[in-house]
Structure formats: structure tokens, C-alpha cells
Coordinates of C-alpha atoms in Angstrom, one line a residue:
M1 CA 79.0 105.6 114.5
F2 CA 81.8 107.8 113.6
V3 CA 82.8 106.0 110.7
K4 CA 78.9 106.2 109.6
K5 CA 78.9 110.4 110.3
V6 CA 82.1 110.6 108.4
L7 CA 81.0 108.8 105.3
T8 CA 77.5 110.7 105.4
R9 CA 79.3 113.9 105.3
F10 CA 81.7 112.5 102.7
L11 CA 78.8 111.6 100.4
F12 CA 76.7 114.5 101.2
A13 CA 79.6 117.1 99.9
A14 CA 79.8 114.9 96.8
V15 CA 76.1 115.2 96.3
S16 CA 76.0 118.9 97.2
V17 CA 78.6 119.6 94.3
A18 CA 76.1 117.5 91.8
A19 CA 73.2 119.8 93.1
F20 CA 74.4 122.5 91.6
V21 CA 75.0 121.4 88.0
P22 CA 72.9 122.8 85.5
A23 CA 70.1 120.5 84.4
A24 CA 71.3 119.9 80.8
Q25 CA 74.6 118.4 82.0
A26 CA 72.3 116.3 84.4
Q27 CA 70.7 115.1 81.7
R28 CA 73.8 114.0 79.7
V29 CA 74.7 111.7 82.8
A30 CA 71.3 110.3 82.3
G31 CA 71.7 109.7 78.6
F32 CA 74.8 107.3 78.9
A33 CA 74.4 104.2 76.9
S34 CA 74.9 102.1 79.9
A35 CA 75.9 102.4 83.8
D36 CA 79.5 101.0 82.8
D37 CA 79.7 103.9 80.0
A38 CA 79.1 106.0 82.8
F39 CA 81.5 104.6 85.0
L40 CA 84.4 104.6 82.5
A41 CA 83.5 108.5 82.4
L42 CA 83.6 109.0 85.9
R43 CA 87.2 107.4 86.0
D44 CA 88.8 109.5 83.2
A45 CA 86.8 112.7 85.1
S46 CA 88.7 111.7 88.4
R47 CA 91.9 111.1 86.6
R48 CA 91.9 114.8 84.9
G49 CA 91.3 116.2 88.2
D50 CA 87.5 117.2 87.4
A51 CA 86.1 116.6 90.8
T52 CA 82.7 118.6 89.5
K53 CA 82.1 116.3 86.3
A54 CA 83.2 113.4 88.9
A55 CA 80.5 114.2 91.2
E56 CA 78.0 114.7 88.6
I57 CA 78.4 111.6 86.7
A58 CA 78.7 109.6 90.3
A59 CA 75.1 110.8 91.5
G60 CA 73.5 108.5 88.9
L61 CA 75.5 105.3 89.6
G62 CA 73.9 104.9 93.3
N63 CA 73.5 101.0 92.6
Y64 CA 76.8 100.5 90.5
P65 CA 78.5 97.2 91.5
I66 CA 81.6 98.8 92.4
P67 CA 80.7 101.2 94.9
S68 CA 83.9 101.6 96.6
Y69 CA 85.6 103.0 93.0
V70 CA 82.7 105.3 92.4
D71 CA 83.1 107.0 96.0
Y72 CA 87.1 107.1 95.2
Y73 CA 86.8 108.2 91.9
Q74 CA 84.8 111.4 93.6
I75 CA 87.0 111.9 96.3
R76 CA 90.4 111.6 94.6
P77 CA 90.6 114.7 92.2
R78 CA 90.0 116.8 95.5
I79 CA 92.5 115.0 97.6
K80 CA 94.5 118.1 98.3
D81 CA 91.7 119.9 99.8
A82 CA 89.7 117.1 101.4
S83 CA 89.5 116.9 105.3
A84 CA 91.2 114.0 107.4
S85 CA 88.0 113.2 108.4
D86 CA 86.8 112.7 104.7
V87 CA 89.6 110.5 103.9
L88 CA 89.6 108.5 107.0
G89 CA 85.6 108.0 106.5
F90 CA 86.1 106.4 103.2
I91 CA 89.2 104.2 104.4
D92 CA 87.3 103.2 107.4
Q93 CA 84.0 102.4 105.3
Y94 CA 86.1 100.3 102.4
R95 CA 88.7 99.1 105.3
G96 CA 90.7 96.1 104.2
T97 CA 89.9 96.7 100.5
A98 CA 92.9 97.5 98.2
I99 CA 91.4 100.7 97.1
A100 CA 91.3 102.0 100.6
D101 CA 95.0 101.4 100.8
R102 CA 95.5 103.2 97.2
L103 CA 93.4 106.4 98.6
R104 CA 95.9 106.1 102.0
N105 CA 98.7 106.2 99.3
D106 CA 97.0 109.2 97.5
W107 CA 96.7 110.8 101.0
L108 CA 100.4 110.2 102.2
L109 CA 101.7 111.8 99.3
E110 CA 99.8 115.4 100.0
L111 CA 100.9 114.9 103.5
G112 CA 104.3 114.6 102.3
K113 CA 103.8 117.6 100.1
R114 CA 102.3 119.5 103.1
R115 CA 105.4 118.5 105.3
D116 CA 102.5 117.1 107.8
W117 CA 104.9 114.6 109.5
A118 CA 102.3 114.2 112.5
T119 CA 99.9 112.8 110.3
F120 CA 102.2 111.3 107.8
D121 CA 103.9 109.4 110.5
A122 CA 100.5 108.0 112.4
Q123 CA 99.5 106.9 108.3
Y124 CA 102.5 105.6 107.1
P125 CA 102.8 102.5 109.0
M126 CA 99.0 101.7 108.0
F127 CA 99.8 101.9 104.3
V128 CA 100.1 97.8 103.3
L129 CA 101.5 97.9 99.9
N130 CA 104.3 100.2 100.9
D131 CA 105.5 100.1 97.2
D132 CA 105.8 103.9 96.7
T133 CA 109.3 105.1 96.3
Q134 CA 108.1 108.8 96.8
L135 CA 106.9 107.6 100.1
K136 CA 109.6 106.1 101.4
C137 CA 111.3 109.3 100.5
Y138 CA 108.9 111.0 102.7
A139 CA 109.5 108.5 105.4
L140 CA 113.1 109.0 105.9
M141 CA 112.7 113.2 105.5
S142 CA 110.3 112.8 108.4
K143 CA 112.7 110.4 110.7
A144 CA 115.8 112.9 109.5
F145 CA 114.0 115.8 110.5
K146 CA 113.6 114.2 114.0
G147 CA 117.4 113.8 114.2
G148 CA 117.5 110.1 112.8
N149 CA 120.4 109.2 110.8
V150 CA 119.0 107.9 107.4
A151 CA 122.1 108.4 105.0
D152 CA 122.4 104.6 104.2
E153 CA 118.7 104.2 104.0
A154 CA 118.8 106.7 101.6
R155 CA 121.8 105.4 99.6
A156 CA 120.2 102.1 99.3
L157 CA 116.5 103.5 98.4
L158 CA 118.4 105.9 95.8
A159 CA 120.5 103.5 94.2
V160 CA 117.8 102.9 91.1
P161 CA 116.8 106.0 89.6
K162 CA 112.9 105.3 89.4
D163 CA 109.8 107.6 90.2
F164 CA 112.1 109.8 92.3
G165 CA 109.6 112.7 92.1
E166 CA 109.6 115.8 94.3
A167 CA 109.9 113.6 97.6
C168 CA 113.3 112.4 96.8
I169 CA 114.9 115.4 95.4
A170 CA 113.8 117.0 98.7
L171 CA 115.3 114.1 100.7
I172 CA 118.5 114.8 98.8
G173 CA 118.3 118.4 99.9
L174 CA 117.8 118.0 103.3
L175 CA 120.4 115.3 103.5
M176 CA 122.9 117.6 102.2
E177 CA 121.8 120.7 104.4
T178 CA 122.2 118.2 107.5
K179 CA 125.4 116.6 106.3
Q180 CA 124.0 113.3 106.0
F181 CA 125.1 113.2 102.5
D182 CA 128.3 114.9 101.0
E183 CA 129.4 115.8 97.8
D184 CA 130.4 112.6 96.6
D185 CA 126.6 111.6 97.4
L186 CA 125.4 114.2 95.5
W187 CA 127.4 113.8 92.2
A188 CA 126.5 109.9 92.7
Q189 CA 122.6 111.0 92.1
I190 CA 123.5 113.5 89.3
R191 CA 125.6 111.1 87.6
L192 CA 122.8 108.0 87.9
A193 CA 120.1 110.8 86.5
A194 CA 122.5 111.9 83.7
D195 CA 123.3 108.1 82.8
T196 CA 119.4 107.6 82.5
G197 CA 118.6 110.8 80.4
N198 CA 116.5 112.3 83.4
A199 CA 117.5 115.8 82.2
D200 CA 114.6 117.1 84.7
F201 CA 116.2 115.3 87.8
V202 CA 119.4 116.8 86.9
R203 CA 118.0 120.5 86.6
R204 CA 116.3 120.2 90.2
L205 CA 119.5 118.9 91.9
V206 CA 121.5 122.1 90.1
P207 CA 121.0 124.3 93.2
L208 CA 122.6 121.7 95.4
S209 CA 125.8 121.4 93.0
G210 CA 127.2 125.1 94.0
I211 CA 127.2 125.4 89.9
D212 CA 125.2 128.8 88.6
D213 CA 126.9 128.9 85.0
G214 CA 124.7 126.4 83.4
S215 CA 127.7 123.8 82.6
L216 CA 125.8 121.1 84.3
M217 CA 123.1 121.3 82.0
T218 CA 125.1 121.9 78.9
A219 CA 127.2 118.5 80.3
I220 CA 123.7 116.9 79.7
D221 CA 122.6 118.5 76.5
K222 CA 125.5 119.3 74.4
P223 CA 128.1 117.6 76.4
A224 CA 131.1 117.6 73.7
L225 CA 131.2 121.4 74.3
I226 CA 132.0 120.7 78.0
V227 CA 134.5 117.9 76.9
A228 CA 136.3 120.4 74.2
K229 CA 136.9 122.7 76.9
G230 CA 138.5 120.5 79.1
P231 CA 138.0 119.8 83.3
G232 CA 139.4 123.3 84.4
F233 CA 140.8 123.0 88.0
R234 CA 138.3 123.2 90.5
R235 CA 136.4 120.1 91.8
V236 CA 133.2 120.9 90.8
K237 CA 134.3 121.5 86.8
H238 CA 135.9 118.1 87.3
E239 CA 132.4 116.2 88.5
V240 CA 130.7 118.2 85.4
Y241 CA 133.4 117.0 83.1
I242 CA 133.0 113.2 84.2
V243 CA 129.3 113.7 83.6
A244 CA 130.2 115.2 79.9
L245 CA 132.3 112.3 79.3
G246 CA 129.6 109.7 80.4
R247 CA 127.0 111.7 78.0
V248 CA 129.7 111.8 75.2
A249 CA 130.3 108.2 75.9
R250 CA 126.8 107.1 75.1
N251 CA 127.2 108.1 71.5
N252 CA 131.1 107.4 70.8
P253 CA 132.9 105.6 74.0
Q254 CA 136.3 105.9 72.1
Q255 CA 135.7 109.8 71.5
A256 CA 135.2 110.0 75.5
A257 CA 138.3 107.5 76.0
D258 CA 140.6 109.6 73.8
A259 CA 139.6 112.9 75.7
L260 CA 140.0 111.1 79.1
M261 CA 143.7 110.1 78.0
S262 CA 144.9 113.6 76.6
N263 CA 146.3 116.2 79.0
D264 CA 143.0 117.5 79.9
G265 CA 141.9 114.4 81.2
Q266 CA 145.1 113.9 83.4
R267 CA 144.2 116.9 85.4
L268 CA 141.8 114.6 87.0
N269 CA 143.0 113.1 90.7
N270 CA 143.3 109.2 90.6
K271 CA 139.4 108.7 91.8
Q272 CA 138.1 110.9 89.4
Q273 CA 139.9 109.3 86.6
K274 CA 138.7 106.0 87.8
L275 CA 134.7 107.6 88.2
A276 CA 135.6 108.7 84.6
W277 CA 136.5 105.1 83.2
A278 CA 133.3 103.8 84.9
Q279 CA 131.1 105.6 82.8
I280 CA 132.8 105.2 79.5
A281 CA 133.0 101.7 80.5
L282 CA 129.3 101.4 81.0
Q283 CA 128.4 102.7 78.0
S284 CA 130.8 100.9 75.6
A285 CA 129.4 97.6 77.7
R286 CA 125.9 98.6 76.7
K287 CA 127.3 98.8 73.0
L288 CA 128.8 95.6 73.2
Q289 CA 132.2 96.6 72.6
P290 CA 135.0 94.0 73.3
E291 CA 137.6 97.4 74.3
A292 CA 134.6 97.4 77.7
V293 CA 136.5 95.0 79.5
E294 CA 139.7 97.1 79.2
Y295 CA 137.7 100.1 80.3
W296 CA 136.3 98.5 83.4
R297 CA 140.2 97.4 84.2
K298 CA 141.0 101.1 84.0
A299 CA 137.6 101.9 86.4
G300 CA 139.6 99.7 88.9
D301 CA 137.6 100.1 92.6
A302 CA 135.6 102.9 91.4
P303 CA 132.0 102.9 92.9
L304 CA 129.5 101.4 90.5
S305 CA 125.7 101.7 90.2
V306 CA 123.6 98.7 90.5
E307 CA 123.4 98.6 86.4
A308 CA 127.5 99.3 85.9
H309 CA 128.2 96.6 88.4
E310 CA 125.8 94.0 86.1
W311 CA 127.3 95.3 82.9
K312 CA 130.9 94.7 84.1
I313 CA 130.1 90.8 84.4
R314 CA 128.3 90.9 81.3
S315 CA 131.4 92.5 79.7
A316 CA 133.4 89.9 81.1
L317 CA 131.3 86.8 80.5
R318 CA 131.5 87.8 76.5
A319 CA 135.3 88.3 76.4
G320 CA 135.6 84.8 78.7
D321 CA 137.3 86.7 81.3
W322 CA 136.2 84.6 84.4
K323 CA 138.4 86.2 86.8
L324 CA 137.2 89.5 86.1
V325 CA 133.5 87.7 86.3
R326 CA 134.4 86.3 89.9
H327 CA 136.2 89.8 91.2
G328 CA 133.2 91.6 90.0
I329 CA 130.6 89.6 91.3
E330 CA 132.4 89.5 94.7
M331 CA 132.5 93.1 94.8
M332 CA 128.8 93.6 94.2
P333 CA 126.6 94.8 97.3
N334 CA 125.2 91.9 98.9
A335 CA 121.5 91.9 97.6
L336 CA 122.4 92.2 94.1
R337 CA 125.2 89.6 94.6
N338 CA 122.8 87.0 96.0
D339 CA 120.3 87.4 93.2
P340 CA 120.1 84.1 91.4
T341 CA 121.7 85.5 88.0
W342 CA 124.9 86.4 89.6
T343 CA 124.9 83.5 92.1
Y344 CA 125.2 81.4 89.0
W345 CA 127.6 82.9 87.2
L346 CA 129.8 83.4 90.3
A347 CA 129.5 79.7 90.8
R348 CA 130.7 79.4 87.2
A349 CA 133.6 81.3 87.8
Y350 CA 134.7 78.9 90.9
A351 CA 134.2 76.1 88.6
Q352 CA 136.6 77.8 86.1
D353 CA 139.1 78.4 89.2
D354 CA 139.0 74.5 90.2
K355 CA 136.9 75.8 93.2
K356 CA 134.2 73.0 92.6
E357 CA 133.0 72.9 96.0
K358 CA 132.2 76.3 96.6
A359 CA 130.3 76.2 92.8
I360 CA 128.4 73.5 93.8
T361 CA 127.1 75.0 97.2
L362 CA 126.2 77.9 95.2
W363 CA 124.2 76.0 92.6
Q364 CA 122.5 73.9 95.5
S365 CA 121.4 77.2 97.0
I366 CA 119.3 78.4 93.5
A367 CA 118.5 74.9 91.9
S368 CA 115.1 74.7 93.5
Q369 CA 113.9 78.0 92.1
P370 CA 112.4 77.5 89.1
G371 CA 113.2 79.8 86.2
F372 CA 116.4 80.2 83.7
Y373 CA 119.0 80.4 86.2
G374 CA 117.6 77.6 88.4
Q375 CA 116.9 75.5 85.6
L376 CA 120.9 76.4 84.5
A377 CA 122.1 75.8 87.9
L378 CA 120.4 72.1 88.1
E379 CA 121.8 71.1 85.1
E380 CA 125.6 72.0 86.2
L381 CA 124.6 69.3 89.3
G382 CA 123.9 67.0 86.6
Q383 CA 120.1 67.0 86.3
R384 CA 117.5 68.5 83.8
T385 CA 114.4 70.3 84.0
T386 CA 111.7 67.9 84.9
I387 CA 107.8 68.5 85.7
P388 CA 107.1 67.8 89.5
P389 CA 104.4 66.0 90.8
R390 CA 101.3 67.8 90.7
A391 CA 99.6 68.6 94.2
A392 CA 96.2 67.1 95.0
A393 CA 93.2 68.8 93.0
V394 CA 91.3 71.6 94.6
T395 CA 88.1 70.5 96.5
A396 CA 84.7 72.3 96.3
A397 CA 85.1 73.3 100.0
E398 CA 88.4 75.1 99.1
L399 CA 87.2 76.4 95.7
A400 CA 83.8 78.0 97.5
P401 CA 85.8 80.9 99.6
M402 CA 86.7 81.9 96.0
E403 CA 83.7 82.0 94.6
N404 CA 82.6 84.5 97.2
N405 CA 85.5 86.9 97.2
A406 CA 84.3 90.2 96.8
G407 CA 87.7 91.4 95.4
F408 CA 87.7 88.7 92.9
K409 CA 84.2 89.6 91.7
R410 CA 85.8 93.2 91.8
A411 CA 88.5 91.9 89.4
F412 CA 86.3 90.2 87.4
K413 CA 84.4 93.4 86.6
F414 CA 86.9 95.5 86.1
F415 CA 88.6 92.8 83.2
E416 CA 85.1 93.0 81.5
L417 CA 85.5 96.8 81.2
G418 CA 89.0 96.3 79.8
L419 CA 90.5 97.9 82.9
R420 CA 93.4 95.4 83.6
F421 CA 95.0 97.2 86.1
E422 CA 92.5 97.9 88.2
G423 CA 91.6 94.3 88.2
Y424 CA 95.2 92.9 88.7
R425 CA 95.4 95.2 91.7
E426 CA 92.4 94.0 93.2
W427 CA 93.3 90.4 92.5
N428 CA 96.9 90.3 93.8
W429 CA 95.3 92.5 96.7
E430 CA 93.4 89.3 97.8
L431 CA 96.3 86.9 97.0
R432 CA 98.1 88.4 100.4
G433 CA 98.3 86.1 103.2
M434 CA 96.8 82.9 101.3
N435 CA 98.4 79.7 101.8
E436 CA 99.7 77.6 99.1
R437 CA 96.1 75.6 99.1
Q438 CA 94.2 78.9 98.9
L439 CA 96.4 80.2 96.0
L440 CA 96.0 76.9 94.0
A441 CA 92.2 77.4 94.5
A442 CA 92.1 80.3 93.3
A443 CA 94.3 79.9 90.4
E444 CA 91.6 77.0 89.7
F445 CA 88.9 79.4 90.3
A446 CA 90.5 82.0 87.6
R447 CA 90.8 79.0 85.3
R448 CA 87.3 78.4 85.5
N449 CA 86.4 81.7 84.6
D450 CA 88.9 81.8 81.7
V451 CA 91.1 84.7 83.3
L452 CA 94.3 82.3 82.2
D453 CA 96.7 85.4 83.1
R454 CA 95.7 85.7 86.6
M455 CA 95.7 81.6 86.8
V456 CA 99.4 81.6 85.8
N457 CA 100.3 84.5 88.1
T458 CA 98.7 83.0 91.2
S459 CA 99.7 79.1 90.6
D460 CA 103.5 80.7 90.2
R461 CA 103.7 81.8 93.7
T462 CA 103.4 78.6 95.2
V463 CA 106.7 76.6 96.7
V464 CA 105.9 73.4 98.0
E465 CA 102.4 72.6 96.4
V466 CA 103.1 73.1 92.4
N467 CA 100.5 72.6 89.6
Y468 CA 102.5 73.0 86.7
D469 CA 99.1 72.5 84.5
Q470 CA 98.0 75.6 85.7
R471 CA 101.4 77.5 85.5
F472 CA 102.0 76.1 81.9
P473 CA 98.3 76.0 80.5
T474 CA 97.6 74.8 76.7
P475 CA 94.5 76.5 75.5
H476 CA 93.8 76.3 72.0
R477 CA 95.5 73.2 71.7
E478 CA 94.4 72.0 68.4
V479 CA 94.8 75.6 66.5
M480 CA 98.1 75.5 68.1
A481 CA 98.9 71.7 66.9
T482 CA 97.8 72.2 63.4
A483 CA 99.7 75.7 63.3
T484 CA 102.9 73.9 64.5
Q485 CA 102.9 71.0 62.9
R486 CA 102.5 72.2 59.1
L487 CA 105.5 74.4 59.7
Q488 CA 107.7 71.8 61.6
L489 CA 107.9 74.6 64.5
E490 CA 108.5 72.9 68.0
M491 CA 105.0 73.8 69.9
A492 CA 106.4 74.0 73.0
W493 CA 108.7 77.0 72.0
V494 CA 105.5 78.5 70.7
Y495 CA 103.7 78.3 73.9
G496 CA 106.7 79.3 75.8
L497 CA 106.4 82.5 73.7
I498 CA 102.8 83.3 74.0
R499 CA 103.1 82.5 78.1
Q500 CA 105.5 85.6 77.9
E501 CA 103.8 87.6 75.3
S502 CA 100.4 87.5 76.4
R503 CA 99.8 85.3 79.4
F504 CA 96.8 83.9 77.3
V505 CA 94.9 86.9 77.1
R506 CA 93.0 86.9 73.6
D507 CA 92.4 90.5 73.3
A508 CA 96.0 91.8 74.7
R509 CA 97.2 94.9 73.4
S510 CA 100.5 96.3 74.0
H511 CA 101.3 100.0 74.3
V512 CA 103.0 100.1 71.0
G513 CA 100.0 98.4 69.4
A514 CA 100.7 94.7 69.1
S515 CA 98.1 92.6 69.6
G516 CA 96.5 89.0 70.3
L517 CA 98.0 85.7 71.9
M518 CA 101.4 86.3 69.8
Q519 CA 101.4 90.0 70.1
L520 CA 101.7 90.7 66.3
M521 CA 102.4 94.2 65.1
P522 CA 99.8 95.8 62.4
A523 CA 102.6 95.8 59.9
T524 CA 104.3 92.7 60.7
A525 CA 100.7 90.8 60.3
R526 CA 100.3 92.9 56.9
Y527 CA 103.8 91.1 55.9
V528 CA 103.4 87.6 57.0
A529 CA 99.7 87.7 55.5
K530 CA 101.2 88.8 52.2
R531 CA 104.3 86.6 52.3
I532 CA 101.9 83.3 52.9
G533 CA 99.2 84.5 50.5
Y534 CA 96.4 84.9 53.1
N535 CA 94.3 87.1 50.7
D536 CA 91.2 87.2 53.3
F537 CA 93.1 88.9 55.8
T538 CA 92.2 92.2 57.4
P539 CA 93.6 94.0 60.5
A540 CA 90.7 93.5 62.3
R541 CA 91.3 89.9 62.3
V542 CA 94.4 89.7 64.0
N543 CA 92.7 89.2 67.5
E544 CA 91.2 86.0 66.2
I545 CA 92.9 83.0 67.6
E546 CA 93.4 81.1 64.2
T547 CA 94.6 83.9 62.5
N548 CA 96.7 85.2 65.1
V549 CA 98.3 81.8 65.7
L550 CA 98.7 81.3 62.0
L551 CA 100.3 84.7 61.2
G552 CA 102.4 84.7 64.8
T553 CA 103.5 81.0 64.0
N554 CA 104.6 81.6 60.5
Y555 CA 106.5 85.1 61.4
L556 CA 108.2 83.1 64.1
N557 CA 109.3 80.5 61.5
M558 CA 110.5 83.0 59.1
V559 CA 113.0 84.7 61.8
L560 CA 114.1 80.9 63.1
G561 CA 114.8 80.6 59.5
D562 CA 116.6 83.9 58.9
L563 CA 119.1 83.1 62.3
E564 CA 120.1 79.8 61.4
G565 CA 117.6 77.6 63.4
S566 CA 118.7 79.5 66.8
Q567 CA 115.7 79.3 69.1
T568 CA 117.9 82.0 71.3
M569 CA 118.4 84.5 68.4
A570 CA 114.9 84.1 66.9
T571 CA 113.4 84.5 70.3
A572 CA 115.4 87.7 70.6
A573 CA 114.3 88.6 67.0
Y574 CA 110.8 88.2 67.5
N575 CA 110.8 90.7 70.3
A576 CA 113.0 93.3 69.1
G577 CA 113.4 92.9 65.5
P578 CA 115.6 90.7 63.3
G579 CA 118.3 93.2 62.8
R580 CA 119.4 93.5 66.4
P581 CA 119.9 90.0 67.2
R582 CA 122.6 89.9 64.1
A583 CA 124.2 93.5 65.1
W584 CA 124.6 91.9 68.8
R585 CA 126.4 88.7 67.6
S586 CA 128.7 90.6 65.1
T587 CA 130.4 92.4 68.2
L588 CA 131.6 88.8 69.5
A589 CA 135.1 87.9 69.4
Q590 CA 134.4 84.2 69.6
P591 CA 131.3 82.1 70.2
V592 CA 129.6 82.1 73.5
E593 CA 127.1 80.0 75.0
G594 CA 123.5 81.3 74.5
A595 CA 122.9 81.8 78.1
I596 CA 125.8 84.4 77.5
F597 CA 124.6 85.8 74.6
A598 CA 120.9 86.0 76.5
E599 CA 122.4 87.8 79.4
S600 CA 124.2 90.4 77.9
I601 CA 121.3 91.6 75.6
P602 CA 121.5 95.4 75.7
F603 CA 117.7 96.1 75.8
S604 CA 116.7 94.9 79.2
E605 CA 113.1 93.7 78.2
T606 CA 114.6 92.0 75.6
R607 CA 116.9 90.1 77.9
D608 CA 114.2 89.4 80.6
Y609 CA 111.8 88.0 77.3
V610 CA 114.7 85.6 76.1
K611 CA 115.6 84.4 79.2
K612 CA 111.5 83.5 80.1
V613 CA 110.8 82.3 76.6
L614 CA 113.4 79.7 76.4
S615 CA 112.7 78.8 80.4
N616 CA 109.2 78.2 79.7
A617 CA 109.8 76.1 76.3
T618 CA 111.8 73.9 78.5
Y619 CA 109.2 73.3 81.1
Y620 CA 106.5 72.7 78.2
A621 CA 108.8 70.4 76.3
A622 CA 108.9 68.6 79.6
M623 CA 105.2 68.4 79.9
F624 CA 104.9 67.5 76.4
E625 CA 107.4 64.9 76.1
N626 CA 107.3 63.4 79.7
R627 CA 111.2 63.3 79.9
P628 CA 113.9 65.6 81.1
Q629 CA 114.7 68.6 79.0
S630 CA 118.0 70.6 78.8
L631 CA 117.9 74.2 78.7
K632 CA 121.5 74.9 78.0
A633 CA 121.0 72.6 74.7
R634 CA 117.9 74.6 73.8
L635 CA 120.3 77.8 74.1
G636 CA 123.1 76.4 72.2
M637 CA 125.9 78.6 71.1
V638 CA 125.8 81.8 69.3
G639 CA 128.8 82.8 67.1
P640 CA 130.0 86.0 65.7
A641 CA 129.1 86.7 62.2
A642 CA 129.3 89.3 59.9
F643 CA 126.4 91.9 60.1
V644 CA 123.7 91.4 57.6
P645 CA 120.7 93.5 57.9
S646 CA 117.5 90.9 57.7
T647 CA 114.9 91.1 55.3
L648 CA 112.3 90.7 57.4
P649 CA 110.2 93.5 59.2

């Protein structure tokens, strides 16, 4: 009864707002071309924070098939002023749904901003996804206000700058005030923010640093001025100087190294010099400079960020310095060291040091994991990539609950509207707690509705009951076979690329404007069409399956030929442009394994992309050829070569 009264009060409030909307505006609501258009307008009004407009539009959507979102888009823009009974009424009405958890997330952020810790602490344990960094910072603040020691938890949470916002800055301030954080902690956060270019975050930390002369922001915006002046004689000035050195090194590591080795740099104590060398080493490593290894040695045991730990190993791998690889990985925090990436390379370092048993134990620990490093570990153990036996087919009884799942129906409606983010949220919410048979049934349900990206994503979650036909689908097989056979291009590789590019979403469009299955940029599509004499091409045709595959495979074939037939290089080129892989390999001192080249790609998106595409391709080849496949052979070797700009776009 309470829930019903609360929800009635909430809906009455929303309708009351709409009642005062002028008649002319109400007519415009009725004039939407469709209910879907009205719903999309409601969403836009809500995201703009226009509560009046949202209520006006919602008044005409009483029978819309996603009522929970109609209600959410009304209450969301007035979350700052909404009463607890309004919010709880919504949550109770839609209890157990993704959007109820989303509203709790929104409300918790407001409670944290208000420092309403009593209500926050009561509601936070009920936030199911618990994936908001700011809320985690607020939770630690609440605990600290009650006298709890949260320093270690805060250091772990703030190790990777991401979505920190007001909450995490306030947390740092509180921990400084209560002496749970010291100056080392504060300057570690400032260096992290400076390294990522987050000037606003640094600016908001300035009051905590004790610097009021503007020098810290100068170190961010005009670091050469600080380096030219030298570090001074106080600790705070030394710290500013280290930040400035790191910023200078972003463009010119050698200039920063020369400054640190000068008389000015010698004013830093031993600990500070190591920190400075770590700043320079990271920037040098990102630029794939061979000098980075020596800079890392000078950094010694300086505390490193997560990214610095990783780039230290990448520098060592490119240099073939297996002792540094081993030492660097052993110095990583446990959570990072246990990542399959570093487990694999630590085992390789042990094998180089004749510690074969330790290496085998580590490879065995990850060899059953699907994906790039699991496949490489399997090969180190003398095996190759194969396709496991397919799980038993999904039965009608297993499929029925999926067909009746309300969350899946909402997801499909969102996909129909082109709102993939909301659709993914609804779909993934429903997967929570499913066993492996249920996951396979959900994947099959997605397949039958031609939502192949959800099929792949869902089937990927199983461990024992596996179906690689779901994980690695082959839609448009005839189109693909025609295009690849004409070019003598490996179809497994093309499918592996599409699986990563678009997950088989035919009208996929990236944030930079790439379109279709093979995610072609407009300029690239025009260039390839001209090169191959496709005179009927128009930009409007780029999402047509035949056109997209024709142009995409031709472009892939062009970059493959441009890069001496290396799938590793060509895959990187498809994502980052042909010139960049050429530049990356030109810095090599000697040929390296394709896996080392892939792992040391400076762009995180391209690095992840290359590893996934080639892993995918190896699975597809095992399916097509029905025999074990070698990922190592596919990766090949990448050797140094003089940088010659590509003529391809």
C-alpha cells in the first residue's frame, strides 16, 4: 500500500507540472510523428535537465511499451529536489530492474554531494552494479568520517585516473586533513593527473598542495618555464619540478633527461631523482624509444603507476632484456601481476632463465582461458588453438523463459530505436545470475532475433558449456567468400576483424564516423571505391552489406600489401592508419615476435584491437579448417625498417 501511495504521489507531481503547460505546447506533444519520436524527445529533454518539458511529453505517453523509462526520464531531471519518498516510490515500483538501479545510482550521487551519509549508507549496499567510481569515493568518505582507516582502499581505488569527479577530489582532501594521506600520496595523485593531461583535476588539487604562486599550473601548461628556472630548494618546488619534467618529456624525453642530469637536477634528493626518471621513462617508453630501458634503470625502485609498470615491461620486451622483464613483473602489485598478460611474459622470462618448471606452472594457470594470452600459453605447452566440442543444443523449454523475459523485450525495443547503450544495459542486467545453460539459451534467443553482438557477448561468458558457433558466427558467408576469394584474402582474418570492429551490427557507427560491418571511414570508402573503379558508389551505400564488405576487404588487402604481408602490421594499420605501424617498427633495434610488437603498440585501443582480431582469426581458422592453429605463426616476426610514409589513407 505504501508503495502504491508513493508512486501515485510521484505521478501526480509529474502530471501537475504538465497541467500548467500552455495549450499550444500540449498540441505540439500530440503532433509528434509517432510515440517513438515522442519518447526520444522525452529522453533528450531529461538529459538536458528540462523537467517541465519532460513532464509535458510524458503526459502523452501513457501507453508506451517501456513505462519504466517514461517515469525515469521524468524524475531524473529533478533528482536534486526529489523527495526520498518520490525516489523510493520509483525504486519500489520497478524493483529488480536495471532502471531502478540506475535511479538509485543517480540518487546516491546527490546524497554524496549533500554529505547525507545516513541515507547514503542505508542505500549504497543496495546499489547492485556498484560500478561508479565516484560512489566508491563517497563510500570511503562516509567510512572515514566515522573514524575508519581507508587509506589503502583509497590508494587502490585512485590508482587509475578515471571519472574521479568531485567525490574523489573531496576524498583526497578529507584523507589529507585526517592525516590518512601524506604529501607522498598527494603528489602521486598530482603526477597521475598531470600525466593524463587532466588539468582540471590538478587545478582542484592545488589548494591541498600548499602552492599559491601558480607554479603548479605553469608546470602543466608551460612546463619548460619551470624546468628552465630549476627546482629551487623546497620540497614543494621539487615536486613541481618533477611534474614539469614529466610534461616536458611528453614531447621531448631527451630534453627532460638532460635537465635532470644538469646541476639543477642534482638538487633533488635520491628518491626524488628516481621519481623524475620514472616520469621521463614512461614518456620515452610510450614513444618506443630504446633509451627508455636505461631511464627505467635509473628510476630504480621508484613507486610506479599501473601504466608505468606496464610500459616498463613493454620497453624491456622490445629490448630483449628478459631480466628486466622478470624483475619488473615481480615488482608489480599482485592484482596487476596476476593479469594473464603479465603471467605469460613472466613465464617467458623464467623460461629464459632456465626456470622451466616455474614457467610451465604459470602457463598452465592461464592456458584454459580463451583469448590472446591463453592461446599463446597453450602453444608454449606444446598445443595449439582448437575448437572445443559444442555444448548440447538449447531446448525449447530452455528458450521459453528468454522469449518471455521483460528485460530482453525492453532491450530489443531500445535496439529498434537505435539506443544501443540503453539496450545493452537492459540485456546485461538480465544476464546476472544466469547459469551457463541459461546464458546459451539467451545467446540463442539473440541469434533468432538477429542481434548477433548480444549473442557473441552472452555466449562468451560461459566457461564449461561452450558454443563457438555462437561466439564466432559467420553471417553473410556467401558475400564474404566472394569478396575474399577474389582477393585471395584469408576469410578467417576478415571475420576476426569484423567480430572486433562491429560485432556484426550492420548499421554500427563509431564516434569518429566509421560505418558498417567493417567500420569504414567516409574518406577511406571513397578512396577505395575510386581505386577499384566502383563508379556506382555513393556515401549512402556504405552500410549496404555487399558494398561495405567489398570496400573493406579491398582496403584490408591494400594495407596488407603495403606492409609486406604481415597480418600483425596490417591489422594495426586498419585501426590506426598505415603510417603509424611503419613508425612503430622503425624504432626497433632488432626483429621481435609479433606478440611483442602487438603488446607494445602505443595506442591502447589499437593494442587491444590487434590482439583480439588475431586471436579471433585463429579461432575462425580452426573452425574453417577443422585443425589446430598457431597464433604465434599468424603473428610472425616484425623487424625494423626505415620509416617510409604510406600512400594509403
